[in-house]
Amino acid sequence: MGVIMKVLVTFKISKGFEAWLKMVDDIQHIMDELGIKMHWAGTNPEETTVYDLVEVSNPEDAKVFAQREDVAKARSEAGVEVESTETLSVISKDKF
């Protein structure tokens, strides 16, 4: 197993936050299988940008997740502009 880490990510969406949330629910089982946990997600007032804080138990599995065709298709259909995905920061310490 790799190093557990949290990552703050952002990306653009075109179909609103609710469409994105439904997609997340639909692929949750894949995230669970790969040890990816979303701690928090939010959007700007226009619902065109998502920010999320995810924890990955193995960075290699996160790469597998990002490269899966079924995940990419689900994200695209939900309005995610995949090419806009940006890692804002690795989070080393936090408080919930």
Coordinates of N, CA, C and O in Angstrom, one line a residue:
M1 N 0.8 -1.2 0.0 CA 0.0 0.0 0.0 C 0.9 1.2 0.0 O 1.9 1.3 0.6
G2 N 0.4 2.3 -0.7 CA 1.2 3.5 -0.8 C 0.9 4.4 0.4 O 0.3 4.0 1.4
V3 N 1.4 5.6 0.3 CA 1.2 6.6 1.4 C -0.2 7.2 1.2 O -0.6 7.6 0.2
I4 N -1.0 7.2 2.3 CA -2.3 7.9 2.3 C -2.1 9.4 2.3 O -1.3 9.9 3.0
M5 N -2.8 10.0 1.3 CA -2.7 11.4 1.2 C -4.0 12.1 0.8 O -4.9 11.4 0.2
K6 N -4.2 13.3 1.2 CA -5.3 14.1 0.8 C -4.9 15.1 -0.3 O -3.8 15.6 -0.2
V7 N -5.8 15.3 -1.2 CA -5.5 16.2 -2.4 C -6.7 17.1 -2.6 O -7.9 16.7 -2.7
L8 N -6.4 18.4 -2.8 CA -7.5 19.4 -3.1 C -7.4 19.6 -4.6 O -6.4 19.9 -5.2
V9 N -8.6 19.3 -5.3 CA -8.6 19.3 -6.8 C -9.8 20.2 -7.2 O -10.7 20.4 -6.5
T10 N -9.6 20.8 -8.4 CA -10.7 21.6 -9.0 C -10.8 21.2 -10.5 O -9.9 20.7 -11.1
F11 N -12.0 21.5 -11.0 CA -12.3 21.2 -12.4 C -13.6 21.9 -12.8 O -14.4 22.3 -11.9
K12 N -13.8 22.1 -14.0 CA -14.9 22.8 -14.6 C -16.1 21.8 -14.8 O -15.8 20.7 -15.2
I13 N -17.3 22.3 -14.7 CA -18.5 21.5 -15.0 C -19.4 22.3 -15.9 O -19.4 23.5 -15.8
S14 N -20.2 21.7 -16.7 CA -21.1 22.4 -17.6 C -22.6 22.1 -17.4 O -23.5 22.7 -17.9
K15 N -22.9 21.1 -16.5 CA -24.3 20.6 -16.3 C -24.8 20.8 -14.9 O -25.8 20.3 -14.5
G16 N -24.0 21.6 -14.1 CA -24.5 21.9 -12.8 C -24.0 20.9 -11.7 O -23.5 19.8 -12.1
F17 N -24.1 21.3 -10.5 CA -23.6 20.5 -9.4 C -24.4 19.3 -9.1 O -23.8 18.2 -8.8
E18 N -25.7 19.4 -9.3 CA -26.6 18.2 -9.0 C -26.2 17.0 -10.0 O -26.2 15.9 -9.6
A19 N -26.0 17.4 -11.3 CA -25.6 16.3 -12.2 C -24.3 15.7 -11.8 O -24.1 14.5 -11.9
W20 N -23.4 16.5 -11.4 CA -22.1 16.0 -10.9 C -22.2 15.1 -9.7 O -21.6 14.0 -9.6
L21 N -23.1 15.5 -8.7 CA -23.3 14.7 -7.5 C -23.9 13.4 -7.8 O -23.5 12.4 -7.3
K22 N -24.8 13.3 -8.8 CA -25.4 12.1 -9.2 C -24.4 11.1 -9.8 O -24.3 10.0 -9.5
M23 N -23.5 11.7 -10.6 CA -22.4 10.9 -11.2 C -21.5 10.3 -10.1 O -21.2 9.2 -10.2
V24 N -21.2 11.1 -9.1 CA -20.4 10.7 -8.0 C -21.0 9.5 -7.3 O -20.4 8.5 -7.0
D25 N -22.3 9.6 -7.0 CA -23.1 8.5 -6.4 C -23.0 7.2 -7.3 O -22.8 6.1 -6.8
D26 N -23.1 7.4 -8.6 CA -23.1 6.3 -9.6 C -21.8 5.6 -9.6 O -21.7 4.4 -9.9
I27 N -20.7 6.3 -9.4 CA -19.3 5.7 -9.5 C -18.7 5.4 -8.1 O -17.6 5.1 -8.0
Q28 N -19.5 5.7 -7.0 CA -19.0 5.5 -5.7 C -18.4 4.1 -5.4 O -17.3 4.0 -4.8
H29 N -19.0 3.1 -6.0 CA -18.5 1.7 -5.8 C -17.1 1.6 -6.4 O -16.2 0.9 -5.8
I30 N -16.8 2.3 -7.5 CA -15.4 2.2 -8.1 C -14.4 2.9 -7.1 O -13.3 2.5 -6.9
M31 N -14.9 4.1 -6.6 CA -14.0 4.8 -5.7 C -13.7 4.0 -4.4 O -12.6 3.9 -4.0
D32 N -14.7 3.3 -3.9 CA -14.6 2.4 -2.8 C -13.6 1.3 -3.1 O -12.7 1.0 -2.2
E33 N -13.7 0.7 -4.2 CA -12.8 -0.4 -4.6 C -11.3 0.1 -4.6 O -10.4 -0.7 -4.3
L34 N -11.1 1.3 -5.0 CA -9.8 1.8 -5.2 C -9.3 2.6 -4.0 O -8.2 3.2 -4.0
G35 N -10.1 2.6 -2.9 CA -9.7 3.3 -1.7 C -9.6 4.8 -1.8 O -8.8 5.5 -1.2
I36 N -10.6 5.4 -2.6 CA -10.6 6.8 -2.8 C -11.9 7.3 -2.0 O -13.0 6.9 -2.3
K37 N -11.6 8.3 -1.1 CA -12.7 8.8 -0.3 C -12.8 10.3 -0.5 O -11.8 11.0 -0.4
M38 N -14.0 10.8 -0.8 CA -14.2 12.2 -0.9 C -14.7 12.7 0.5 O -15.6 12.2 1.1
H39 N -13.9 13.7 1.0 CA -14.2 14.3 2.3 C -15.2 15.4 2.1 O -16.0 15.7 3.0
W40 N -15.0 16.2 1.1 CA -15.8 17.4 0.9 C -15.8 17.8 -0.6 O -14.8 17.6 -1.3
A41 N -16.9 18.4 -1.0 CA -17.0 18.9 -2.4 C -17.9 20.2 -2.3 O -18.9 20.2 -1.6
G42 N -17.6 21.1 -3.1 CA -18.4 22.3 -3.2 C -18.2 23.0 -4.6 O -17.4 22.6 -5.4
T43 N -19.1 23.9 -4.9 CA -19.1 24.6 -6.2 C -19.2 26.1 -6.0 O -19.6 26.6 -4.9
N44 N -18.8 26.8 -7.0 CA -19.0 28.3 -7.0 C -20.5 28.6 -7.2 O -21.3 27.7 -7.6
P45 N -20.9 29.8 -7.0 CA -22.3 30.2 -7.2 C -22.9 29.9 -8.6 O -24.1 29.6 -8.7
E46 N -22.1 30.0 -9.6 CA -22.6 29.7 -11.0 C -22.7 28.2 -11.3 O -23.1 27.8 -12.4
E47 N -22.2 27.4 -10.4 CA -22.1 25.9 -10.6 C -21.3 25.5 -11.9 O -21.8 24.7 -12.6
T48 N -20.2 26.2 -12.1 CA -19.4 25.9 -13.2 C -18.0 25.3 -12.8 O -17.2 24.9 -13.7
T49 N -17.7 25.4 -11.5 CA -16.4 24.9 -11.0 C -16.7 24.1 -9.7 O -17.4 24.5 -8.9
V50 N -16.0 22.9 -9.6 CA -16.1 22.1 -8.4 C -14.8 22.1 -7.8 O -13.7 22.1 -8.5
Y51 N -14.8 22.1 -6.5 CA -13.6 21.9 -5.6 C -13.9 20.7 -4.8 O -14.9 20.6 -4.2
D52 N -12.9 19.8 -4.7 CA -13.1 18.6 -3.8 C -11.9 18.2 -3.1 O -10.8 18.4 -3.7
L53 N -12.1 17.7 -1.9 CA -11.0 17.2 -1.1 C -11.1 15.7 -1.1 O -12.1 15.2 -0.5
V54 N -10.2 15.0 -1.6 CA -10.2 13.6 -1.7 C -9.0 13.0 -1.0 O -7.9 13.6 -0.9
E55 N -9.2 11.8 -0.4 CA -8.2 11.0 0.2 C -7.9 9.8 -0.6 O -8.9 9.1 -1.0
V56 N -6.7 9.5 -0.9 CA -6.3 8.3 -1.7 C -5.4 7.5 -0.8 O -4.5 8.0 -0.2
S57 N -5.7 6.2 -0.8 CA -4.9 5.3 0.0 C -3.6 4.9 -0.8 O -2.7 4.4 -0.2
N58 N -3.7 5.0 -2.1 CA -2.5 4.6 -2.9 C -2.6 5.5 -4.2 O -3.5 5.4 -5.0
P59 N -1.6 6.4 -4.4 CA -1.6 7.3 -5.5 C -1.7 6.6 -6.9 O -2.3 7.1 -7.8
E60 N -1.2 5.4 -6.9 CA -1.2 4.6 -8.2 C -2.7 4.3 -8.5 O -3.1 4.3 -9.7
D61 N -3.5 4.0 -7.5 CA -4.9 3.6 -7.7 C -5.6 4.9 -8.2 O -6.6 4.8 -9.0
A62 N -5.2 6.1 -7.7 CA -5.9 7.3 -8.2 C -5.6 7.5 -9.7 O -6.5 7.9 -10.4
K63 N -4.4 7.1 -10.1 CA -4.1 7.2 -11.6 C -5.0 6.2 -12.4 O -5.5 6.5 -13.4
V64 N -5.1 5.0 -11.8 CA -6.0 4.0 -12.4 C -7.4 4.5 -12.6 O -8.0 4.4 -13.6
F65 N -7.9 5.1 -11.5 CA -9.3 5.7 -11.5 C -9.4 6.7 -12.6 O -10.3 6.7 -13.4
A66 N -8.5 7.6 -12.7 CA -8.5 8.7 -13.7 C -8.4 8.2 -15.1 O -8.9 8.9 -16.0
Q67 N -7.8 7.1 -15.3 CA -7.6 6.5 -16.7 C -8.7 5.5 -17.1 O -8.7 5.1 -18.2
R68 N -9.6 5.1 -16.2 CA -10.6 4.2 -16.5 C -11.6 4.8 -17.5 O -12.1 5.9 -17.3
E69 N -11.9 4.0 -18.6 CA -12.8 4.5 -19.6 C -14.2 4.7 -19.1 O -14.9 5.7 -19.5
D70 N -14.7 3.8 -18.2 CA -16.0 4.0 -17.7 C -16.1 5.2 -16.8 O -17.2 5.9 -16.8
V71 N -15.1 5.5 -16.0 CA -15.1 6.7 -15.2 C -15.0 8.0 -16.1 O -15.8 8.9 -15.8
A72 N -14.2 8.0 -17.1 CA -14.1 9.1 -18.0 C -15.4 9.4 -18.7 O -15.8 10.5 -18.8
K73 N -16.0 8.3 -19.1 CA -17.3 8.5 -19.8 C -18.4 9.0 -18.9 O -19.1 10.0 -19.2
A74 N -18.5 8.5 -17.6 CA -19.4 9.0 -16.7 C -19.2 10.5 -16.3 O -20.1 11.3 -16.3
R75 N -17.9 10.8 -16.1 CA -17.6 12.2 -15.8 C -18.0 13.1 -17.0 O -18.5 14.2 -16.8
S76 N -17.6 12.7 -18.2 CA -17.9 13.5 -19.4 C -19.4 13.7 -19.5 O -19.9 14.8 -19.8
E77 N -20.2 12.7 -19.4 CA -21.6 12.7 -19.5 C -22.3 13.6 -18.5 O -23.3 14.2 -18.7
A78 N -21.6 13.7 -17.3 CA -22.1 14.6 -16.2 C -21.7 16.1 -16.4 O -22.0 16.9 -15.6
G79 N -20.9 16.3 -17.5 CA -20.5 17.7 -17.7 C -19.2 18.1 -17.2 O -18.8 19.3 -17.3
V80 N -18.4 17.1 -16.8 CA -17.0 17.5 -16.3 C -16.1 17.7 -17.5 O -16.1 16.9 -18.4
E81 N -15.5 18.9 -17.5 CA -14.4 19.1 -18.5 C -13.1 18.6 -18.0 O -12.4 19.2 -17.3
V82 N -12.9 17.3 -18.3 CA -11.8 16.5 -17.7 C -10.5 17.2 -17.9 O -9.6 17.2 -17.0
E83 N -10.3 17.9 -19.0 CA -9.0 18.5 -19.3 C -8.7 19.7 -18.4 O -7.6 20.2 -18.2
S84 N -9.8 20.2 -17.7 CA -9.6 21.3 -16.8 C -9.2 20.9 -15.4 O -9.0 21.8 -14.5
T85 N -9.1 19.6 -15.1 CA -8.8 19.1 -13.8 C -7.4 19.6 -13.4 O -6.4 19.5 -14.1
E86 N -7.4 20.2 -12.2 CA -6.1 20.7 -11.6 C -6.0 20.4 -10.2 O -6.9 20.5 -9.4
T87 N -4.8 19.8 -9.8 CA -4.5 19.6 -8.4 C -4.0 20.9 -7.8 O -3.0 21.4 -8.2
L88 N -4.8 21.4 -6.9 CA -4.4 22.7 -6.2 C -3.3 22.5 -5.2 O -2.4 23.3 -5.1
S89 N -3.5 21.4 -4.4 CA -2.5 21.1 -3.4 C -2.6 19.8 -2.8 O -3.7 19.2 -2.7
V90 N -1.5 19.2 -2.4 CA -1.6 18.0 -1.5 C -1.7 18.6 -0.1 O -1.1 19.6 0.3
I91 N -2.6 18.0 0.7 CA -2.9 18.5 2.1 C -2.2 17.7 3.1 O -2.4 16.5 3.1
S92 N -1.3 18.3 3.8 CA -0.5 17.5 4.8 C -1.1 17.4 6.2 O -0.9 16.5 6.9
K93 N -1.8 18.5 6.6 CA -2.4 18.5 7.9 C -3.8 19.1 7.7 O -4.0 20.0 6.9
D94 N -4.8 18.7 8.5 CA -6.1 19.2 8.4 C -6.8 19.0 9.7 O -6.4 18.3 10.6
K95 N -8.0 19.7 9.9 CA -8.9 19.5 11.0 C -10.3 19.5 10.5 O -10.7 20.5 9.7
F96 N -11.1 18.6 10.9 CA -12.5 18.5 10.4 C -13.4 18.8 11.6 O -13.1 18.5 12.7

